[in-house]
Amino acid sequence: MDDPYHNNVNQQMTEGGQYTYTQGGGGQDGYPYQTDYPQQDEDAASDATEGADDDDQMYEGEYQGIPHPDEIKEARRAARLEAKRKARLTAQQQQEEEEESLPEQYESIMEDCGHGRFQWTLFFVLGLALMADGVDGFVVGFVLPSAEKDMCISNADKGLLGLLVYVSMMVGALVWGGLCDKMGRRKCLIYVLTIDLVFSFLSCFAQGYGFFLFLRFCSGFGIGGSIPIVYTYFTEFLQMDKRGEHLSWLCMFWMLGGLYASFTAWGIIPHYGWGFAIGTQFQIHSWRLFMFVCLFPALAALIGVVFMPESPRFLLENARHDEAWMILRQVHDTNWKAKGEPERVFTVTHIKTPQTQEDEFIEIQSDTGTAFQRWTVRKMTMLQQVMANVMSLSAPELRLQGLFLVIVWFCMAFSYHGLGVWFPDMIKYMQYEEYESKVKVFHRERVERFHFNFSLVNQVHREGEYIHDKFANIEIKSVKFEDSLFENCYFEDVKSTNTFFENCTIKNTVFYNTDLWQEKFKNCQMENTTFLHPKKGCHLNFQEENDIVIYLVSFLGSLAVLPGNIISALFMDKIGRIRIIGGSMLASSACTFLLLLSFSQGAVICWQCLFYAVSVAAWNGLEVISVELYPSSKRGTAFGILNGLCKFAAIVASFIFAAFIGITKIIPIFLAFAALVCGGLVALKLPETRERILS
């Protein structure tokens, strides 16, 4: 028989660990009631806790499954940290997606804009800037023979002029390449062309050699930055399938610069009458007029760039979305209107911009500090940003390809510019040897009471005696008098070129209105000798100093690259940059061996033209791949470093190759061959970029 108590009472446990009893039978009309466990005395405590310390006592709620408050706080803290970690991971993934989508979206926008009138206009404007750089590369070499006589430049100072021009262009490439990634392509190009124009114009009127040297250095610093900016600027307006071809076409303007400089030098410098004088001290000869004419490409480029917009890719990289959108719309509308479809609408409404780093420029309030202090802080901050950009090029993902590019650029520049110095110097040396082979030697001649009224050319007089002789209204060219006696002689209106008196005795002789002065007499003994109205200083002889062969060599060398330019432009996107670079450099190395067969001036000119025609394709490929390998935020900086390295290699090569002129041909040819082979093989390790979207 069941217990009535158990039949009438239901027992339930509440959340608080208490029991609720419900009596089903009589008593309390069936209402539920609660009761606690019966209170226990301290003596009835559990044996398990008996004798335990206060610190070791267990939390009371632990028996009932309730967490300790400290555990709750720790769990909440861990949950918050996990939520932050997930938020950061999500934000990082979104940022990566944004950065990856910007290049793809920009490429699709450029494809929608098409390639047309806008790109061709920019092509000619930037081409003029590149042409100005090509002209500057030839100016110093063309004017130096005249300038060294006009300003009495010594051989040591003459070498200093050529060196400083290349150094200034190297520094300019490094500085302006970095600045164009922070200040903008268009703005830096305007600065570059303006600096070149101002200082080149002033150098046309510089009378002192020191001032002329300073002005040419400043001019080189300006124009040296044009190449990195021009290629970076034009690349960012081209779609992927047009980059290789049109950047190669752009390279042709450097060739046009060489043609322009050669042709104008040939037509202007030898014409002495084209100069003018202001007083007796301020002389403007034809070589200065030539320098003035060489300013025209830079002036035309500057006027054109003023009307061109900034690169939209640069603006997007710097979070200037609205300006970039307006420029892209301008490109779109200009191209399609020129194609006869003005109704086409620019449909892009939103362009994703990468999440840029926090702007590091420190803006100082107008009432804080002076204007100079604010300017200094901003410029120093910009310098720090440029240096940080340079250091970022050593990142692991850019380090290996950057090293390969450096090797290829250096090898190509070393061989190209080294042979570029060797070719004209070799021709001059051959001319000198031919001239020396025709020298006439007179030994122990005695001439008395004779009137020299004809020019003396390419002669050597040893141990001669000249008594009561007259030298009047003549030119003495490349004549040397050694251990000779001049007694009671008279020199009047004599012009001399490369003429010297060595270990001579000169007695009772008069020099009237001649340019024979102290530097012409070496270890000579003078007795009762008079100099009246001497023509001190240096004097130009345009027939002597302006050999048209040199202008012809430069003209033909520049013209020879035309076939190579055309071929590389047509095949750059078809066979790839790497094959163009490697194949051109290896083929150029084979051409260097033909220089061993150059036994005449005509042969040297022929092999020079062949070498330039073959090697120009490698230059085009290098310039294309250099702007495609690096991201937009570092493109100008990287190209500036590579172009600066090119100038450094040219400086090293010019000293090495020039040192062997007249000694041997084998060493310069071997050095050029080794550099081209090394660079060509390393170029094959570079990544192909013809199908790469600009990152």
Coordinates of C-alpha atoms in Angstrom, one line a residue, residues 40-450:
Q40 CA 21.9 22.6 10.4
D41 CA 24.0 23.2 13.4
E42 CA 27.6 24.0 13.0
D43 CA 28.3 20.5 14.5
A44 CA 26.5 19.0 11.6
A45 CA 28.8 20.6 9.0
S46 CA 30.3 18.3 6.3
D47 CA 33.3 16.4 7.2
A48 CA 34.8 17.5 3.9
T49 CA 35.0 21.1 4.9
E50 CA 35.8 20.5 8.5
G51 CA 39.1 21.9 9.5
A52 CA 39.6 23.9 6.2
D53 CA 41.1 27.4 6.3
D54 CA 39.1 30.4 5.5
D55 CA 41.1 31.1 2.3
D56 CA 40.5 27.6 1.0
Q57 CA 36.8 27.6 1.6
M58 CA 34.8 27.0 -1.6
Y59 CA 32.5 29.5 -3.2
E60 CA 29.0 28.9 -1.8
G61 CA 27.3 28.9 -5.2
E62 CA 29.8 26.3 -6.6
Y63 CA 27.7 23.6 -5.1
Q64 CA 24.7 24.9 -7.0
G65 CA 26.5 25.4 -10.4
I66 CA 26.8 29.2 -10.3
P67 CA 30.1 30.6 -11.8
H68 CA 32.4 32.7 -9.7
P69 CA 32.1 36.5 -10.4
D70 CA 35.9 36.6 -11.3
E71 CA 35.3 33.9 -13.9
I72 CA 32.4 35.9 -15.4
K73 CA 34.7 39.0 -15.7
E74 CA 37.5 36.9 -17.3
A75 CA 35.1 35.3 -19.8
R76 CA 33.7 38.7 -20.8
R77 CA 37.2 40.1 -21.2
A78 CA 38.2 37.2 -23.4
A79 CA 35.0 37.6 -25.5
R80 CA 35.8 41.3 -26.0
L81 CA 39.4 40.5 -27.1
E82 CA 38.1 37.9 -29.6
A83 CA 35.6 40.3 -31.0
K84 CA 38.3 42.9 -31.5
R85 CA 40.5 40.4 -33.2
K86 CA 37.8 39.3 -35.6
A87 CA 37.0 43.0 -36.3
R88 CA 40.6 43.7 -37.1
L89 CA 40.8 40.6 -39.3
T90 CA 37.6 41.6 -41.2
A91 CA 38.9 45.2 -41.7
Q92 CA 42.2 43.9 -43.0
Q93 CA 40.5 41.6 -45.4
Q94 CA 38.2 44.4 -46.6
Q95 CA 41.3 46.7 -47.1
E96 CA 43.0 44.0 -49.1
E97 CA 39.9 43.6 -51.2
E98 CA 39.7 47.3 -51.8
E99 CA 43.4 47.5 -52.8
E100 CA 43.1 44.6 -55.1
S101 CA 39.9 46.0 -56.7
L102 CA 41.3 49.5 -57.4
P103 CA 43.9 48.4 -60.0
E104 CA 41.2 46.2 -61.7
Q105 CA 38.6 48.9 -61.6
Y106 CA 41.1 51.5 -62.9
E107 CA 42.1 49.3 -65.7
S108 CA 38.4 48.8 -66.7
I109 CA 37.8 52.5 -66.5
M110 CA 40.8 53.2 -68.8
E111 CA 39.4 50.6 -71.3
D112 CA 36.1 52.3 -71.2
C113 CA 37.7 55.7 -71.8
G114 CA 39.5 54.3 -74.8
H115 CA 42.7 55.3 -76.5
G116 CA 42.4 58.4 -78.6
R117 CA 42.9 62.2 -78.9
F118 CA 43.7 62.8 -75.2
Q119 CA 46.5 60.2 -75.1
W120 CA 47.9 61.4 -78.4
T121 CA 47.9 65.0 -77.2
L122 CA 49.7 63.9 -74.0
F123 CA 52.0 61.8 -76.0
F124 CA 53.3 64.8 -78.0
V125 CA 53.5 67.0 -75.0
L126 CA 55.5 64.5 -72.9
G127 CA 57.5 63.6 -76.0
L128 CA 58.8 67.2 -76.2
A129 CA 59.9 67.0 -72.6
L130 CA 61.8 63.8 -73.4
M131 CA 63.2 65.5 -76.5
A132 CA 64.5 68.3 -74.3
D133 CA 66.4 65.7 -72.2
G134 CA 67.9 64.3 -75.3
V135 CA 69.0 67.7 -76.5
D136 CA 70.7 68.4 -73.2
G137 CA 72.6 65.2 -73.5
F138 CA 74.3 66.5 -76.6
V139 CA 74.7 70.3 -75.9
V140 CA 77.8 70.1 -73.8
G141 CA 79.6 67.8 -76.2
F142 CA 78.9 70.1 -79.1
V143 CA 79.7 73.5 -77.5
L144 CA 82.8 72.3 -75.5
P145 CA 85.3 72.7 -78.4
S146 CA 84.3 76.3 -78.9
A147 CA 83.6 77.1 -75.2
E148 CA 87.0 75.9 -74.0
K149 CA 88.7 78.4 -76.3
D150 CA 86.2 81.2 -75.8
M151 CA 86.5 81.0 -72.0
C152 CA 90.1 79.6 -71.8
I153 CA 89.1 76.3 -70.3
S154 CA 92.0 74.0 -69.5
N155 CA 91.9 70.3 -70.2
A156 CA 91.2 69.5 -66.5
D157 CA 88.4 72.0 -66.3
K158 CA 87.0 70.7 -69.6
G159 CA 86.6 67.2 -68.1
L160 CA 85.0 68.8 -65.0
L161 CA 82.2 70.3 -67.0
G162 CA 81.2 67.0 -68.6
L163 CA 81.4 65.3 -65.2
L164 CA 79.3 67.8 -63.3
V165 CA 76.6 67.8 -65.9
Y166 CA 76.1 64.0 -65.5
V167 CA 76.3 64.3 -61.7
S168 CA 73.6 66.9 -61.7
M169 CA 71.4 64.8 -64.0
M170 CA 71.9 61.8 -61.7
V171 CA 70.9 63.9 -58.6
G172 CA 68.0 65.3 -60.4
A173 CA 66.7 61.9 -61.4
L174 CA 66.9 60.7 -57.7
V175 CA 65.3 63.8 -56.2
W176 CA 62.5 64.4 -58.7
G177 CA 61.6 60.7 -59.1
G178 CA 60.9 60.6 -55.4
L179 CA 59.1 63.9 -55.2
C180 CA 56.7 63.1 -58.1
D181 CA 55.2 60.2 -55.9
K182 CA 54.4 62.8 -53.2
M183 CA 53.8 66.1 -55.0
G184 CA 52.3 64.8 -58.3
R185 CA 53.6 64.0 -61.8
R186 CA 52.3 67.2 -63.5
K187 CA 53.5 69.6 -60.8
C188 CA 57.0 68.1 -60.7
L189 CA 57.3 68.1 -64.4
I190 CA 56.5 71.8 -64.5
Y191 CA 59.1 72.5 -61.9
V192 CA 61.7 70.4 -63.8
L193 CA 61.1 72.1 -67.1
T194 CA 61.1 75.6 -65.5
I195 CA 64.4 75.0 -63.8
D196 CA 66.0 73.7 -67.0
L197 CA 64.7 76.7 -69.0
V198 CA 65.8 79.4 -66.6
F199 CA 69.3 78.2 -66.0
S200 CA 69.9 77.1 -69.5
F201 CA 68.9 80.5 -70.7
L202 CA 71.2 82.2 -68.2
S203 CA 74.1 80.0 -69.3
C204 CA 73.8 81.3 -72.8
F205 CA 75.2 84.7 -71.5
A206 CA 77.6 83.5 -68.9
Q207 CA 81.1 84.9 -69.6
G208 CA 83.1 83.3 -66.8
Y209 CA 83.7 79.6 -66.7
G210 CA 82.8 79.2 -63.0
F211 CA 79.4 80.8 -63.5
F212 CA 78.8 78.9 -66.6
L213 CA 79.6 75.6 -64.8
F214 CA 77.2 76.5 -62.0
L215 CA 74.4 77.3 -64.4
R216 CA 74.8 74.1 -66.4
F217 CA 74.8 72.1 -63.1
C218 CA 71.5 73.6 -62.1
S219 CA 70.1 73.0 -65.6
G220 CA 71.1 69.4 -65.4
F221 CA 69.5 69.0 -62.0
G222 CA 66.2 70.1 -63.5
I223 CA 66.1 68.2 -66.8
G224 CA 67.6 65.1 -65.1
G225 CA 64.2 64.4 -63.5
S226 CA 62.2 64.5 -66.7
I227 CA 62.7 60.9 -67.7
P228 CA 61.3 59.2 -64.5
I229 CA 58.3 61.7 -64.5
V230 CA 57.5 61.4 -68.2
Y231 CA 57.3 57.6 -68.2
T232 CA 55.4 57.4 -64.9
Y233 CA 53.0 60.1 -66.0
F234 CA 52.2 58.6 -69.4
T235 CA 51.9 55.1 -68.2
E236 CA 49.0 55.9 -65.9
F237 CA 46.9 57.1 -68.8
L238 CA 47.4 53.9 -70.8
Q239 CA 45.4 50.7 -70.7
M240 CA 47.2 47.4 -70.4
D241 CA 47.2 46.3 -74.1
K242 CA 48.5 49.8 -75.2
R243 CA 51.4 50.3 -72.7
G244 CA 54.2 48.5 -74.3
E245 CA 53.7 49.9 -77.8
H246 CA 53.0 53.5 -77.0
L247 CA 55.8 53.8 -74.4
S248 CA 58.1 52.5 -77.0
W249 CA 56.9 55.1 -79.5
L250 CA 57.5 57.7 -76.8
C251 CA 61.2 56.7 -76.6
M252 CA 61.6 58.0 -80.2
F253 CA 61.5 61.5 -79.0
W254 CA 64.9 61.1 -77.2
M255 CA 66.2 60.1 -80.7
L256 CA 64.5 63.2 -82.1
G257 CA 66.3 65.3 -79.5
G258 CA 69.7 64.0 -80.7
L259 CA 68.8 64.7 -84.3
Y260 CA 67.6 68.2 -83.4
A261 CA 70.8 69.0 -81.5
S262 CA 73.1 67.5 -84.2
F263 CA 71.4 69.3 -87.0
T264 CA 71.2 72.7 -85.3
A265 CA 74.8 72.5 -84.1
W266 CA 75.9 71.6 -87.7
G267 CA 74.0 74.6 -89.0
I268 CA 74.8 77.2 -86.4
I269 CA 78.1 76.7 -84.5
P270 CA 80.6 76.9 -87.5
H271 CA 79.1 80.3 -88.5
Y272 CA 81.1 82.8 -86.6
G273 CA 79.3 85.7 -88.1
W274 CA 76.0 84.7 -86.5
G275 CA 77.3 86.0 -83.1
F276 CA 77.4 89.5 -81.8
A277 CA 79.2 91.6 -79.2
I278 CA 78.0 94.1 -76.6
G279 CA 81.0 96.2 -75.8
T280 CA 84.4 94.6 -75.6
Q281 CA 83.9 92.2 -72.8
F282 CA 80.4 90.7 -73.5
Q283 CA 80.8 88.4 -76.5
I284 CA 78.0 86.2 -77.8
H285 CA 79.4 83.8 -80.3
S286 CA 77.5 81.3 -82.4
W287 CA 77.9 78.4 -80.0
R288 CA 75.9 80.5 -77.4
L289 CA 73.2 81.0 -80.1
F290 CA 73.1 77.3 -80.5
M291 CA 72.4 76.8 -76.8
F292 CA 69.6 79.3 -77.0
V293 CA 68.0 77.4 -79.9
C294 CA 68.2 74.2 -77.9
L295 CA 65.7 75.7 -75.4
F296 CA 62.8 75.5 -77.8
P297 CA 61.7 71.8 -77.1
A298 CA 61.7 72.5 -73.3
L299 CA 59.7 75.7 -73.7
A300 CA 57.1 74.0 -76.0
A301 CA 56.9 71.1 -73.5
L302 CA 56.3 73.4 -70.5
I303 CA 53.5 75.3 -72.3
G304 CA 51.9 72.0 -73.2
V305 CA 52.1 70.5 -69.7
V306 CA 50.5 73.5 -68.1
F307 CA 47.3 72.6 -70.0
M308 CA 47.4 68.9 -69.1
P309 CA 45.7 67.4 -66.0
E310 CA 47.3 65.5 -63.2
S311 CA 47.5 61.7 -63.3
P312 CA 44.2 60.4 -61.9
R313 CA 46.0 57.3 -60.6
F314 CA 48.2 59.5 -58.5
L315 CA 45.1 61.4 -57.2
L316 CA 43.4 58.1 -56.3
E317 CA 46.4 56.9 -54.4
N318 CA 46.3 60.1 -52.4
A319 CA 42.5 59.8 -51.7
R320 CA 41.6 62.7 -54.0
H321 CA 38.6 60.8 -55.5
D322 CA 36.6 63.7 -56.9
E323 CA 39.5 65.3 -58.8
A324 CA 40.4 61.9 -60.3
W325 CA 36.8 61.3 -61.4
M326 CA 36.6 64.6 -63.2
I327 CA 39.9 63.9 -65.0
L328 CA 38.8 60.5 -66.1
R329 CA 35.5 61.9 -67.3
Q330 CA 37.5 64.5 -69.3
V331 CA 39.6 61.7 -70.9
H332 CA 36.5 59.7 -71.7
D333 CA 34.6 62.6 -73.3
T334 CA 37.6 63.9 -75.2
N335 CA 38.3 60.5 -76.8
W336 CA 34.7 59.5 -77.7
K337 CA 33.9 63.0 -79.0
A338 CA 36.9 62.8 -81.3
K339 CA 35.7 59.4 -82.5
G340 CA 32.3 60.8 -83.5
E341 CA 30.4 59.3 -80.5
P342 CA 29.7 62.3 -78.2
E343 CA 26.5 60.7 -76.9
R344 CA 28.5 58.1 -74.9
V345 CA 28.2 58.8 -71.2
F346 CA 30.8 58.3 -68.5
T347 CA 29.0 55.7 -66.4
V348 CA 31.4 55.4 -63.5
T349 CA 29.9 56.8 -60.3
H350 CA 32.2 55.4 -57.7
I351 CA 35.9 54.6 -57.7
K352 CA 37.3 52.6 -54.9
T353 CA 40.3 54.2 -53.3
P354 CA 42.8 52.4 -51.2
Q355 CA 42.9 53.0 -47.5
T356 CA 45.8 55.3 -47.2
Q357 CA 48.0 55.7 -44.2
E358 CA 47.3 58.5 -41.8
D359 CA 48.5 61.7 -43.4
E360 CA 51.9 62.5 -41.9
F361 CA 51.9 66.2 -42.7
I362 CA 51.8 68.4 -39.6
E363 CA 49.5 71.3 -40.1
I364 CA 50.4 74.1 -37.9
Q365 CA 47.7 76.7 -37.0
S366 CA 48.2 80.1 -38.6
D367 CA 48.8 81.7 -35.2
T368 CA 51.5 79.1 -34.3
G369 CA 55.0 79.8 -35.2
T370 CA 56.2 81.8 -38.3
A371 CA 55.5 81.1 -41.9
F372 CA 59.1 79.9 -42.4
Q373 CA 58.7 77.4 -39.5
R374 CA 55.5 76.0 -40.9
W375 CA 57.1 75.7 -44.4
T376 CA 60.2 74.0 -42.9
V377 CA 58.1 71.4 -41.0
R378 CA 56.1 70.6 -44.1
K379 CA 59.1 70.2 -46.3
M380 CA 61.0 68.1 -43.7
T381 CA 58.0 65.9 -43.3
M382 CA 57.8 65.4 -47.1
L383 CA 61.5 64.5 -47.1
Q384 CA 60.8 61.9 -44.5
Q385 CA 58.0 60.5 -46.6
V386 CA 60.2 60.3 -49.7
M387 CA 62.9 58.5 -47.7
A388 CA 60.4 56.1 -46.3
N389 CA 59.2 55.4 -49.8
V390 CA 62.8 54.7 -50.9
M391 CA 63.4 52.3 -48.0
S392 CA 60.1 50.5 -48.8
L393 CA 61.6 49.4 -52.1
S394 CA 63.8 46.9 -50.1
A395 CA 60.7 45.0 -49.0
P396 CA 61.0 41.2 -49.6
E397 CA 58.5 41.2 -52.4
L398 CA 60.4 43.9 -54.3
R399 CA 64.0 43.1 -53.4
L400 CA 64.8 40.3 -55.8
Q401 CA 63.3 41.9 -58.9
G402 CA 64.8 45.2 -57.9
L403 CA 68.2 43.7 -57.7
F404 CA 67.8 42.2 -61.2
L405 CA 66.7 45.5 -62.6
V406 CA 69.7 47.3 -61.1
I407 CA 72.1 44.9 -62.7
V408 CA 70.5 45.1 -66.1
W409 CA 70.3 48.9 -66.0
F410 CA 73.9 49.3 -64.9
C411 CA 75.2 46.8 -67.5
M412 CA 73.2 48.4 -70.3
A413 CA 74.2 52.0 -69.4
F414 CA 77.9 51.1 -68.8
S415 CA 78.3 49.6 -72.3
Y416 CA 76.0 52.0 -74.1
H417 CA 77.4 55.3 -72.7
G418 CA 81.0 53.9 -72.6
L419 CA 80.9 53.1 -76.3
G420 CA 79.1 56.4 -76.9
V421 CA 82.2 58.2 -75.6
W422 CA 84.6 55.8 -77.4
F423 CA 83.1 56.2 -80.9
P424 CA 83.7 60.0 -81.3
D425 CA 87.0 59.9 -79.4
M426 CA 88.2 57.1 -81.6
I427 CA 87.3 59.1 -84.7
K428 CA 89.2 62.1 -83.3
Y429 CA 92.2 60.0 -82.5
M430 CA 92.2 58.6 -86.1
Q431 CA 92.0 62.1 -87.4
Y432 CA 95.0 63.1 -85.2
E433 CA 97.0 60.1 -86.3
E434 CA 96.3 60.9 -89.9
Y435 CA 97.3 64.5 -89.3
E436 CA 100.5 63.5 -87.5
S437 CA 101.5 61.2 -90.3
K438 CA 101.6 64.2 -92.6
V439 CA 103.8 66.4 -90.4
K440 CA 106.7 68.1 -92.1
V441 CA 110.0 68.2 -90.2
F442 CA 112.7 70.8 -90.9
H443 CA 116.1 70.3 -89.3
R444 CA 118.8 72.9 -88.9
E445 CA 117.5 75.2 -91.5
R446 CA 118.9 78.8 -91.7
V447 CA 116.5 81.5 -93.0
E448 CA 117.8 85.0 -93.3
R449 CA 116.0 88.2 -94.4
F450 CA 113.0 86.3 -95.5

